[in-house]
XYZ file of C-alpha atoms in Angstrom:
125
model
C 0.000 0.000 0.000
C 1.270 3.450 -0.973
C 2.341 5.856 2.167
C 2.035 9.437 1.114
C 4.115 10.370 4.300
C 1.611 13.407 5.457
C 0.507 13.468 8.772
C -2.966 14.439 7.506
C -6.346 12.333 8.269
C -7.210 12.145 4.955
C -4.238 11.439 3.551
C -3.739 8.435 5.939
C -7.258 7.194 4.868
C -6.633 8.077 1.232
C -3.537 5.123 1.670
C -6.212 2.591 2.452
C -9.459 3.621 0.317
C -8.282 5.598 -2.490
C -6.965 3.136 -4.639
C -8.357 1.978 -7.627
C -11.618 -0.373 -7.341
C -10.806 -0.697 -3.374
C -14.120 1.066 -2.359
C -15.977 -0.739 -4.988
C -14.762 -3.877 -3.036
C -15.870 -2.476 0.265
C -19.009 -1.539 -0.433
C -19.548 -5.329 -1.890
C -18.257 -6.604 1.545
C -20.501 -4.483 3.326
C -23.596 -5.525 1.380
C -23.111 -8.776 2.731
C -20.805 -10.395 -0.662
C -18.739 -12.739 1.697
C -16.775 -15.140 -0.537
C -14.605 -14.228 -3.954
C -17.060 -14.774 -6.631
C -19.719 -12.726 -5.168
C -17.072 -9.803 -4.705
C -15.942 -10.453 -8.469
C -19.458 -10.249 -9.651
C -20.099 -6.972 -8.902
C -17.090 -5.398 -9.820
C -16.656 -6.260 -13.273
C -13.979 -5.272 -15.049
C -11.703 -5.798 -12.047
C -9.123 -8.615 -12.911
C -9.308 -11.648 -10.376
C -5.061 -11.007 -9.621
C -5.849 -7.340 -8.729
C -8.912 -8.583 -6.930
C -6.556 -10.857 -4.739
C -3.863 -7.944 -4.207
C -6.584 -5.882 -2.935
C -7.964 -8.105 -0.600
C -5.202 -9.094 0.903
C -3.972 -5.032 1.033
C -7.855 -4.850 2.775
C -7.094 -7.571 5.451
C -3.574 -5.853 6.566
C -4.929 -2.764 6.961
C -7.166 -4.507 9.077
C -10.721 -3.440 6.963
C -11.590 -7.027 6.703
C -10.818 -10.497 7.862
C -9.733 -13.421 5.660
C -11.110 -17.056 7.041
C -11.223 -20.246 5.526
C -14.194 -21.557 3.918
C -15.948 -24.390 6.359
C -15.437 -26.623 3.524
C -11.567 -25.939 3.310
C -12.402 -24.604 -0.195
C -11.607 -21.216 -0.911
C -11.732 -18.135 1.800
C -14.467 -16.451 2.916
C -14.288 -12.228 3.464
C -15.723 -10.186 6.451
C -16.081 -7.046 7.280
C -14.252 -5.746 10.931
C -15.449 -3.003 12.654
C -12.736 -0.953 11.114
C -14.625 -1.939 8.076
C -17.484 -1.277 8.887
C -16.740 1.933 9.592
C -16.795 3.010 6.093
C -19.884 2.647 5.607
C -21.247 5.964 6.231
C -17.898 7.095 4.172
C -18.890 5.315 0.930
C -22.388 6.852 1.245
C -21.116 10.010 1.807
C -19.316 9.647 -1.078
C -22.285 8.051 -2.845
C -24.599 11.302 -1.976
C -22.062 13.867 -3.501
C -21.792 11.668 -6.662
C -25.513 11.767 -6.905
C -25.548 15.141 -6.541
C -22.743 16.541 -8.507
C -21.757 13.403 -11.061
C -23.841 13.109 -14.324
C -24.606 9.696 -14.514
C -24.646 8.806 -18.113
C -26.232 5.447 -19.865
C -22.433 4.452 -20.057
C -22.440 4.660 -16.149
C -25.819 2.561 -15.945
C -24.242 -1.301 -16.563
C -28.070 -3.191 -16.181
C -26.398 -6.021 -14.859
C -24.581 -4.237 -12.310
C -27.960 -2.588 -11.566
C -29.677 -5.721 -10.783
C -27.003 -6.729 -9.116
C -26.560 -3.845 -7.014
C -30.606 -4.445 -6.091
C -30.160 -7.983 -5.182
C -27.636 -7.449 -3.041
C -29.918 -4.457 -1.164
C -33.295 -5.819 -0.968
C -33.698 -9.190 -1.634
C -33.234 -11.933 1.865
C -30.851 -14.001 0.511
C -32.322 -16.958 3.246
């Protein structure tokens, strides 16, 4: 993870959440995507490799926790309550692109959409 070497606030939380596709990674953690593939399917676009680098740049910050699958396949990915303390950040964040970001048809992916919308509303039990 990049250091800027600034002892500013935002800086320091800039080293965490401010690279590329790392909030968009978050925010699918903290809708309740636990294992890789559900991550991975809404983010596309994101290669699996830098999918791994960021999770595992995520869990030594200390945003999430890494565990093994029950099955001993594969991991499974959690929020911690360092994690889950961006959650009001990425809606902040989501509020002022609302208000001041066009959002274009380009910016509309349908299947991100819908996948967005399952991950919200529907009870996955």
């Amino acid at each position: 993870m990049r250091n800027y070497g600034q002892f500013c606030p935002i800086a320091r939380g800039s080293e965490v959440l401010a690279e590329r596709w790392t909030p968009i990674i978050v925010r699918n953690i903290l809708l309740g995507c636990h294992t890789f593939n559900e991550i991975a399917a809404g983010a596309p676009g994101l290669s699996r490799a830098l999918l791994t680098r960021r999770l595992h740049e995520l869990e030594h910050a200390g945003v999430i926790h890494i565990r093994p699958k029950p099955d001993g396949h594969g991991s499974l990915y959690e929020p911690t309550p360092v994690g889950s303390d961006l959650l009001p950040v990425l809606l902040a964040l989501g509020r002022w692109a609302e208000r001041w970001m066009n959002i274009t048809p380009e910016h509309a992916d349908p299947d991100v959409v819908l996948w967005s919308w399952c991950q919200e509303f529907l009870r996955r039990d």
